[in-house]
mmCIF file of C-alpha atoms in Angstrom:
data_model
loop_
_atom_site.group_PDB
_atom_site.id
_atom_site.type_symbol
_atom_site.label_atom_id
_atom_site.label_comp_id
_atom_site.label_asym_id
_atom_site.label_seq_id
_atom_site.Cartn_x
_atom_site.Cartn_y
_atom_site.Cartn_z
ATOM 1 C CA MET R 1 20.310 -32.619 14.497
ATOM 2 C CA ASN R 2 22.504 -33.057 11.438
ATOM 3 C CA ALA R 3 20.086 -35.599 10.002
ATOM 4 C CA GLN R 4 17.304 -33.015 10.011
ATOM 5 C CA ALA R 5 19.282 -30.271 8.276
ATOM 6 C CA PRO R 6 18.799 -31.579 4.709
ATOM 7 C CA THR R 7 15.016 -31.471 5.142
ATOM 8 C CA ARG R 8 14.870 -27.994 6.662
ATOM 9 C CA GLN R 9 16.707 -26.224 3.874
ATOM 10 C CA PRO R 10 14.336 -27.325 1.079
ATOM 11 C CA VAL R 11 11.370 -26.359 3.283
ATOM 12 C CA ALA R 12 12.879 -22.897 3.837
ATOM 13 C CA ARG R 13 13.454 -22.498 0.097
ATOM 14 C CA GLN R 14 9.898 -23.627 -0.603
ATOM 15 C CA SER R 15 8.497 -21.097 1.899
ATOM 16 C CA ALA R 16 10.606 -18.330 0.378
ATOM 17 C CA ALA R 17 9.438 -19.209 -3.132
ATOM 18 C CA GLN R 18 5.819 -19.342 -1.981
ATOM 19 C CA GLY R 19 6.150 -15.988 -0.230
ATOM 20 C CA ILE R 20 7.719 -14.378 -3.293
ATOM 21 C CA ALA R 21 5.006 -15.776 -5.568
ATOM 22 C CA LEU R 22 2.234 -14.532 -3.272
ATOM 23 C CA TYR R 23 3.754 -11.086 -2.831
ATOM 24 C CA ALA R 24 4.637 -10.531 -6.474
ATOM 25 C CA GLY R 25 1.206 -11.858 -7.487
ATOM 26 C CA GLY R 26 -0.474 -9.504 -5.032
ATOM 27 C CA VAL R 27 1.465 -6.555 -6.423
ATOM 28 C CA PHE R 28 0.418 -7.504 -9.967
ATOM 29 C CA ILE R 29 -3.253 -7.774 -8.988
ATOM 30 C CA LEU R 30 -3.163 -4.381 -7.273
ATOM 31 C CA CYS R 31 -1.522 -2.862 -10.357
ATOM 32 C CA ILE R 32 -4.407 -4.184 -12.466
ATOM 33 C CA MET R 33 -6.779 -2.597 -9.955
ATOM 34 C CA ASP R 34 -4.938 0.730 -10.223
ATOM 35 C CA ALA R 35 -5.205 0.660 -14.021
ATOM 36 C CA MET R 36 -8.951 0.079 -13.669
ATOM 37 C CA ILE R 37 -9.162 3.042 -11.277
ATOM 38 C CA LYS R 38 -7.381 5.264 -13.787
ATOM 39 C CA TRP R 39 -9.617 4.043 -16.607
ATOM 40 C CA LEU R 40 -12.851 4.635 -14.682
ATOM 41 C CA SER R 41 -11.747 8.039 -13.372
ATOM 42 C CA ALA R 42 -12.317 9.475 -16.840
ATOM 43 C CA ASP R 43 -16.090 9.039 -16.400
ATOM 44 C CA TYR R 44 -16.725 8.744 -12.666
ATOM 45 C CA PRO R 45 -15.827 10.905 -9.647
ATOM 46 C CA ILE R 46 -13.015 9.745 -7.401
ATOM 47 C CA ALA R 47 -15.344 9.534 -4.388
ATOM 48 C CA GLN R 48 -17.579 7.053 -6.191
ATOM 49 C CA ILE R 49 -14.637 4.840 -7.160
ATOM 50 C CA VAL R 50 -13.313 4.978 -3.589
ATOM 51 C CA PHE R 51 -16.759 4.030 -2.270
ATOM 52 C CA PHE R 52 -16.936 0.894 -4.421
ATOM 53 C CA ARG R 53 -13.319 -0.027 -3.720
ATOM 54 C CA ALA R 54 -13.648 0.307 0.054
ATOM 55 C CA SER R 55 -17.144 -1.115 0.520
ATOM 56 C CA ILE R 56 -16.524 -4.200 -1.602
ATOM 57 C CA GLY R 57 -13.072 -4.448 -0.056
ATOM 58 C CA LEU R 58 -14.804 -5.125 3.267
ATOM 59 C CA VAL R 59 -15.833 -8.557 1.983
ATOM 60 C CA PRO R 60 -12.427 -10.207 2.638
ATOM 61 C CA THR R 61 -12.468 -8.753 6.155
ATOM 62 C CA LEU R 62 -15.903 -10.202 6.818
ATOM 63 C CA VAL R 63 -14.624 -13.569 5.575
ATOM 64 C CA MET R 64 -11.803 -13.304 8.109
ATOM 65 C CA LEU R 65 -14.433 -12.938 10.838
ATOM 66 C CA LEU R 66 -15.839 -16.372 9.996
ATOM 67 C CA ARG R 67 -12.768 -17.852 11.663
ATOM 68 C CA PRO R 68 -12.253 -17.890 15.440
ATOM 69 C CA PRO R 69 -12.509 -15.677 17.422
ATOM 70 C CA GLY R 70 -15.120 -14.278 15.025
ATOM 71 C CA LEU R 71 -16.789 -10.983 15.934
ATOM 72 C CA LYS R 72 -14.816 -10.881 19.182
ATOM 73 C CA ALA R 73 -11.862 -9.735 17.054
ATOM 74 C CA LEU R 74 -13.658 -6.418 16.521
ATOM 75 C CA ARG R 75 -13.837 -5.583 20.202
ATOM 76 C CA THR R 76 -11.908 -2.420 20.970
ATOM 77 C CA GLN R 77 -11.514 0.261 23.605
ATOM 78 C CA ARG R 78 -9.628 2.541 21.216
ATOM 79 C CA VAL R 79 -12.404 3.915 19.029
ATOM 80 C CA TRP R 80 -10.671 7.264 18.597
ATOM 81 C CA ALA R 81 -7.469 5.569 17.541
ATOM 82 C CA HIS R 82 -9.306 3.681 14.792
ATOM 83 C CA LEU R 83 -11.049 6.893 13.735
ATOM 84 C CA LEU R 84 -7.714 8.677 13.452
ATOM 85 C CA ARG R 85 -6.207 5.910 11.343
ATOM 86 C CA GLY R 86 -9.309 5.824 9.197
ATOM 87 C CA LEU R 87 -9.090 9.566 8.509
ATOM 88 C CA VAL R 88 -5.412 9.217 7.627
ATOM 89 C CA GLY R 89 -6.452 6.374 5.314
ATOM 90 C CA VAL R 90 -8.993 8.688 3.688
ATOM 91 C CA ILE R 91 -6.229 11.139 2.776
ATOM 92 C CA GLY R 92 -4.014 8.375 1.416
ATOM 93 C CA THR R 93 -6.776 6.653 -0.548
ATOM 94 C CA PHE R 94 -8.297 9.759 -2.120
ATOM 95 C CA GLY R 95 -4.817 11.131 -2.795
ATOM 96 C CA PHE R 96 -3.564 8.054 -4.623
ATOM 97 C CA PHE R 97 -6.793 7.632 -6.602
ATOM 98 C CA TRP R 98 -6.642 11.272 -7.663
ATOM 99 C CA ALA R 99 -2.964 10.909 -8.611
ATOM 100 C CA PHE R 100 -3.763 7.833 -10.715
ATOM 101 C CA ALA R 101 -6.425 9.868 -12.522
ATOM 102 C CA VAL R 102 -4.174 12.783 -13.499
ATOM 103 C CA MET R 103 -0.703 11.295 -13.956
ATOM 104 C CA PRO R 104 0.883 8.164 -15.462
ATOM 105 C CA LEU R 105 0.696 5.098 -13.228
ATOM 106 C CA ALA R 106 4.463 4.594 -13.247
ATOM 107 C CA ASP R 107 5.066 8.194 -12.131
ATOM 108 C CA ALA R 108 2.646 7.802 -9.218
ATOM 109 C CA TYR R 109 4.237 4.482 -8.286
ATOM 110 C CA ALA R 110 7.746 5.948 -8.359
ATOM 111 C CA ILE R 111 6.733 8.647 -5.866
ATOM 112 C CA GLY R 112 4.861 6.077 -3.774
ATOM 113 C CA PHE R 113 8.061 4.087 -3.383
ATOM 114 C CA ALA R 114 9.160 6.792 -0.918
ATOM 115 C CA ALA R 115 6.869 5.235 1.724
ATOM 116 C CA PRO R 116 9.687 3.345 3.530
ATOM 117 C CA MET R 117 11.552 6.631 3.968
ATOM 118 C CA PHE R 118 8.514 8.307 5.523
ATOM 119 C CA ILE R 119 7.909 5.270 7.735
ATOM 120 C CA THR R 120 11.488 5.332 9.005
ATOM 121 C CA ALA R 121 11.318 9.061 9.781
ATOM 122 C CA MET R 122 7.905 8.824 11.480
ATOM 123 C CA SER R 123 8.800 5.783 13.549
ATOM 124 C CA VAL R 124 11.194 7.863 15.649
ATOM 125 C CA PRO R 125 8.717 10.339 17.218
ATOM 126 C CA ILE R 126 5.673 8.036 17.155
ATOM 127 C CA LEU R 127 7.112 4.635 18.067
ATOM 128 C CA GLY R 128 10.246 5.772 19.826
ATOM 129 C CA GLU R 129 12.416 3.652 17.543
ATOM 130 C CA LYS R 130 16.107 4.334 17.231
ATOM 131 C CA VAL R 131 17.322 5.002 13.711
ATOM 132 C CA GLY R 132 21.043 4.895 13.045
ATOM 133 C CA THR R 133 23.102 7.261 10.943
ATOM 134 C CA ARG R 134 23.125 4.923 7.934
ATOM 135 C CA ARG R 135 19.352 4.688 7.778
ATOM 136 C CA TRP R 136 18.981 8.462 8.150
ATOM 137 C CA LEU R 137 21.390 8.900 5.246
ATOM 138 C CA ALA R 138 19.327 6.422 3.220
ATOM 139 C CA VAL R 139 16.189 8.455 4.029
ATOM 140 C CA LEU R 140 17.864 11.691 2.894
ATOM 141 C CA VAL R 141 19.129 10.075 -0.303
ATOM 142 C CA GLY R 142 15.648 8.686 -0.957
ATOM 143 C CA PHE R 143 14.031 12.078 -0.561
ATOM 144 C CA ALA R 144 16.628 13.522 -2.914
ATOM 145 C CA GLY R 145 15.398 10.960 -5.444
ATOM 146 C CA VAL R 146 11.822 12.161 -4.882
ATOM 147 C CA LEU R 147 12.875 15.761 -5.499
ATOM 148 C CA ILE R 148 14.548 14.694 -8.739
ATOM 149 C CA MET R 149 11.253 13.150 -9.884
ATOM 150 C CA ILE R 150 8.854 15.943 -8.906
ATOM 151 C CA ARG R 151 11.336 18.857 -9.458
ATOM 152 C CA PRO R 152 9.278 21.597 -7.721
ATOM 153 C CA GLY R 153 9.301 24.668 -9.930
ATOM 154 C CA GLY R 154 11.392 22.892 -12.524
ATOM 155 C CA GLY R 155 8.818 21.419 -14.892
ATOM 156 C CA GLY R 156 8.540 18.095 -13.104
ATOM 157 C CA THR R 157 5.459 16.276 -11.872
ATOM 158 C CA PHE R 158 4.970 18.527 -8.806
ATOM 159 C CA GLY R 159 2.154 20.493 -10.417
ATOM 160 C CA GLY R 160 0.763 17.555 -12.364
ATOM 161 C CA GLY R 161 -0.277 15.357 -9.493
ATOM 162 C CA GLY R 162 3.155 14.742 -7.991
ATOM 163 C CA ALA R 163 2.463 16.856 -4.905
ATOM 164 C CA ILE R 164 -0.787 14.973 -4.252
ATOM 165 C CA ALA R 165 0.973 11.621 -4.721
ATOM 166 C CA LEU R 166 3.634 12.702 -2.223
ATOM 167 C CA ILE R 167 1.015 13.729 0.350
ATOM 168 C CA ALA R 168 -0.803 10.427 -0.204
ATOM 169 C CA THR R 169 2.474 8.551 0.295
ATOM 170 C CA ALA R 170 3.096 10.379 3.577
ATOM 171 C CA ALA R 171 -0.467 9.567 4.710
ATOM 172 C CA TYR R 172 -0.008 5.915 3.756
ATOM 173 C CA ALA R 173 3.248 5.786 5.724
ATOM 174 C CA LEU R 174 1.606 7.373 8.773
ATOM 175 C CA SER R 175 -1.194 4.814 8.545
ATOM 176 C CA MET R 176 1.337 1.978 8.567
ATOM 177 C CA VAL R 177 3.200 3.468 11.543
ATOM 178 C CA LEU R 178 -0.113 3.721 13.400
ATOM 179 C CA VAL R 179 -0.719 0.042 12.563
ATOM 180 C CA ARG R 180 2.557 -0.840 14.262
ATOM 181 C CA LEU R 181 1.520 1.237 17.266
ATOM 182 C CA TYR R 182 -2.051 -0.032 17.599
ATOM 183 C CA SER R 183 -1.309 -3.669 16.744
ATOM 184 C CA ARG R 184 0.128 -4.006 20.229
ATOM 185 C CA THR R 185 -3.440 -4.120 21.537
ATOM 186 C CA GLU R 186 -5.712 -4.397 18.486
ATOM 187 C CA SER R 187 -6.379 -7.346 16.174
ATOM 188 C CA ASN R 188 -5.651 -7.275 12.455
ATOM 189 C CA ALA R 189 -9.354 -7.657 11.729
ATOM 190 C CA SER R 190 -10.275 -4.608 13.798
ATOM 191 C CA LEU R 191 -7.498 -2.516 12.251
ATOM 192 C CA ILE R 192 -8.763 -3.331 8.776
ATOM 193 C CA PHE R 193 -12.487 -3.173 9.504
ATOM 194 C CA TYR R 194 -12.754 0.158 11.315
ATOM 195 C CA ALA R 195 -10.338 2.044 9.077
ATOM 196 C CA THR R 196 -12.140 0.790 5.980
ATOM 197 C CA LEU R 197 -15.482 1.677 7.546
ATOM 198 C CA VAL R 198 -14.319 5.285 7.961
ATOM 199 C CA ILE R 199 -13.306 5.428 4.298
ATOM 200 C CA VAL R 200 -16.670 3.989 3.239
ATOM 201 C CA ALA R 201 -18.482 6.552 5.410
ATOM 202 C CA VAL R 202 -16.517 9.549 4.078
ATOM 203 C CA ALA R 203 -16.996 8.447 0.463
ATOM 204 C CA GLY R 204 -20.633 7.466 1.095
ATOM 205 C CA VAL R 205 -21.568 10.912 2.410
ATOM 206 C CA GLN R 206 -20.527 12.332 -0.961
ATOM 207 C CA MET R 207 -22.568 9.888 -3.032
ATOM 208 C CA PRO R 208 -25.810 11.927 -3.244
ATOM 209 C CA PHE R 209 -23.849 14.878 -4.629
ATOM 210 C CA VAL R 210 -21.443 13.202 -7.054
ATOM 211 C CA TRP R 211 -23.165 9.962 -8.083
ATOM 212 C CA VAL R 212 -22.980 9.026 -11.752
ATOM 213 C CA THR R 213 -25.056 5.995 -12.677
ATOM 214 C CA PRO R 214 -22.633 3.489 -14.198
ATOM 215 C CA THR R 215 -23.286 1.361 -17.234
ATOM 216 C CA TRP R 216 -23.606 -2.372 -16.581
ATOM 217 C CA ALA R 217 -20.077 -2.894 -17.876
ATOM 218 C CA ASP R 218 -18.625 -0.165 -15.668
ATOM 219 C CA ALA R 219 -20.599 -1.400 -12.662
ATOM 220 C CA GLY R 220 -18.918 -4.749 -13.201
ATOM 221 C CA LEU R 221 -15.503 -3.080 -13.341
ATOM 222 C CA LEU R 222 -16.222 -1.173 -10.117
ATOM 223 C CA ALA R 223 -17.164 -4.413 -8.383
ATOM 224 C CA VAL R 224 -14.166 -6.298 -9.756
ATOM 225 C CA LEU R 225 -11.655 -3.629 -8.716
ATOM 226 C CA GLY R 226 -12.975 -3.851 -5.158
ATOM 227 C CA LEU R 227 -12.534 -7.621 -5.134
ATOM 228 C CA LEU R 228 -9.085 -7.380 -6.707
ATOM 229 C CA GLY R 229 -8.015 -4.972 -3.993
ATOM 230 C CA GLY R 230 -9.137 -7.369 -1.292
ATOM 231 C CA ILE R 231 -7.539 -10.396 -2.953
ATOM 232 C CA GLY R 232 -4.252 -8.589 -3.578
ATOM 233 C CA ALA R 233 -4.028 -7.387 0.025
ATOM 234 C CA ILE R 234 -4.725 -10.897 1.345
ATOM 235 C CA MET R 235 -2.041 -12.402 -0.906
ATOM 236 C CA MET R 236 0.543 -9.900 0.289
ATOM 237 C CA ALA R 237 -0.431 -10.432 3.928
ATOM 238 C CA GLN R 238 -0.136 -14.208 3.488
ATOM 239 C CA ALA R 239 3.300 -13.719 1.940
ATOM 240 C CA TYR R 240 4.462 -12.211 5.236
ATOM 241 C CA ARG R 241 3.242 -15.306 7.049
ATOM 242 C CA VAL R 242 5.244 -17.793 4.989
ATOM 243 C CA ALA R 243 8.421 -15.769 4.343
ATOM 244 C CA THR R 244 10.383 -13.010 6.028
ATOM 245 C CA PRO R 245 9.879 -9.362 4.960
ATOM 246 C CA SER R 246 13.491 -9.099 3.785
ATOM 247 C CA ILE R 247 12.743 -11.758 1.176
ATOM 248 C CA VAL R 248 9.382 -10.559 -0.144
ATOM 249 C CA VAL R 249 9.440 -6.755 0.220
ATOM 250 C CA PRO R 250 11.952 -6.151 -2.618
ATOM 251 C CA PHE R 251 9.348 -7.575 -5.006
ATOM 252 C CA GLU R 252 7.198 -4.540 -4.199
ATOM 253 C CA TYR R 253 9.208 -2.761 -6.852
ATOM 254 C CA THR R 254 7.957 -5.067 -9.599
ATOM 255 C CA GLY R 255 5.015 -2.672 -9.524
ATOM 256 C CA MET R 256 7.148 -0.254 -11.549
ATOM 257 C CA ILE R 257 7.395 -2.829 -14.339
ATOM 258 C CA TRP R 258 3.624 -3.346 -14.412
ATOM 259 C CA GLY R 259 2.967 0.378 -14.078
ATOM 260 C CA VAL R 260 5.172 1.176 -17.054
ATOM 261 C CA GLY R 261 3.749 -1.704 -19.116
ATOM 262 C CA LEU R 262 0.083 -0.968 -18.413
ATOM 263 C CA GLY R 263 0.577 2.779 -18.826
ATOM 264 C CA PHE R 264 2.244 2.344 -22.195
ATOM 265 C CA LEU R 265 -0.166 -0.286 -23.545
ATOM 266 C CA ILE R 266 -3.360 1.515 -22.499
ATOM 267 C CA TRP R 267 -2.497 5.233 -22.514
ATOM 268 C CA GLY R 268 0.818 5.428 -24.363
ATOM 269 C CA ASP R 269 2.588 6.825 -21.270
ATOM 270 C CA MET R 270 6.318 6.431 -20.756
ATOM 271 C CA PRO R 271 8.281 7.857 -17.803
ATOM 272 C CA ASP R 272 10.847 10.525 -18.668
ATOM 273 C CA LEU R 273 14.538 10.332 -17.789
ATOM 274 C CA TRP R 274 14.121 12.114 -14.454
ATOM 275 C CA ILE R 275 11.481 9.629 -13.276
ATOM 276 C CA TRP R 276 13.805 6.739 -14.111
ATOM 277 C CA VAL R 277 16.767 8.352 -12.326
ATOM 278 C CA GLY R 278 14.763 9.441 -9.297
ATOM 279 C CA SER R 279 12.897 6.157 -8.944
ATOM 280 C CA GLY R 280 16.183 4.248 -9.162
ATOM 281 C CA ILE R 281 17.550 6.281 -6.253
ATOM 282 C CA VAL R 282 14.341 5.858 -4.226
ATOM 283 C CA ILE R 283 14.214 2.100 -4.841
ATOM 284 C CA ALA R 284 17.881 1.671 -3.868
ATOM 285 C CA SER R 285 17.296 3.668 -0.680
ATOM 286 C CA GLY R 286 14.186 1.673 0.135
ATOM 287 C CA LEU R 287 15.966 -1.637 -0.327
ATOM 288 C CA TYR R 288 18.788 -0.476 1.923
ATOM 289 C CA ILE R 289 16.331 0.582 4.639
ATOM 290 C CA VAL R 290 14.611 -2.810 4.438
ATOM 291 C CA HIS R 291 18.003 -4.501 4.730
ATOM 292 C CA ARG R 292 19.014 -2.466 7.777
ATOM 293 C CA GLU R 293 15.642 -2.903 9.514
ATOM 294 C CA THR R 294 15.583 -6.674 9.092
ATOM 295 C CA ARG R 295 19.259 -7.304 9.779
ATOM 296 C CA HIS R 296 19.039 -7.035 13.552
ATOM 297 C CA LYS R 297 15.296 -7.453 14.126
ATOM 298 C CA ALA R 298 12.907 -10.372 14.252
ATOM 299 C CA PRO R 299 10.597 -10.633 11.231
ATOM 300 C CA ALA R 300 7.948 -7.931 11.323
ATOM 301 C CA SER R 301 4.352 -8.682 12.050
ATOM 302 C CA PRO R 302 2.203 -9.060 8.962
ATOM 303 C CA ALA R 303 -0.182 -6.519 10.428
ATOM 304 C CA GLY R 304 1.331 -3.792 8.344
ATOM 305 C CA ALA R 305 0.399 -5.546 5.144
ATOM 306 C CA ALA R 306 -2.865 -6.976 6.332
ATOM 307 C CA ALA R 307 -4.210 -3.755 7.721
ATOM 308 C CA ASP R 308 -3.936 -1.526 4.688
ATOM 309 C CA PRO R 309 -7.528 -0.255 4.536
ATOM 310 C CA ALA R 310 -7.409 0.979 0.993
ATOM 311 C CA GLY R 311 -5.180 -1.520 -0.717
ATOM 312 C CA GLU R 312 -4.773 1.535 -2.891
ATOM 313 C CA SER R 313 -1.790 0.526 -4.883
ATOM 314 C CA GLY R 314 0.576 -2.131 -6.017
ATOM 315 C CA ALA R 315 3.441 0.227 -5.287
ATOM 316 C CA PRO R 316 3.635 2.033 -1.986
ATOM 317 C CA ALA R 317 3.889 -0.546 0.715
ATOM 318 C CA PRO R 318 6.568 -0.640 3.364
#
């Protein structure tokens, strides 16, 4: 046993490094996608951008179906459950895309970082999980950080897209809690496929009424952002397979760095003091919740990362 120990430790370190690289790389790719969404929203309706993002984002899922068990992975007896999650995904996807269009990326990201708090709160009534006093305090502190950022009635971001970003974050969190619930009987492929299909359908119904014919260059950007979303989601899902969530999830917050950098370079945006203070509180609370959840539990299933139908952001993932 002792002779094997020296070989196991380097392997563990290598897996951790690989997981971090995949997760941080996935976050970066999704941040690039978000910047493209914001850029295109100046000339194209949100529904059209969502349609391209979701429909092209189905490609990675279809690739997954080339592996065993193939189409059998889509078999389900819970059609209504998938429909419900898809509709929740619609709210989250449209909400985040709209928030990206009307507010700085970093501000939207900072609010999106509240997702772990929503997930913790929702897991009690929906999953029957027990949440201790320390985690509840972390949730309350995190929400205090959100209030500092949006400052309802106090000149914050509440009226400038902050409220929509908060609703989208809550919808995203509910979608992830439903993934945990349904993954007990449903495959990752089915969770991704059906929820994405609902988003494509809702956006597609609007196409005859909102369609704006894109230029060749913009059509290329719309296609690329869909592919980037799929690639980023796959990288983050793979990160969960090679490393534990407690190792990779903290790198979710590198999205704030990219959000600030891209926002400043492209649009000249810079978060104000309250966004920095509030986001710092939210990030600290989120990291503490991750620590408490992984301290006494086995590593979480990667379903939560793999089954994000929108891949809407490089920020708000649990």
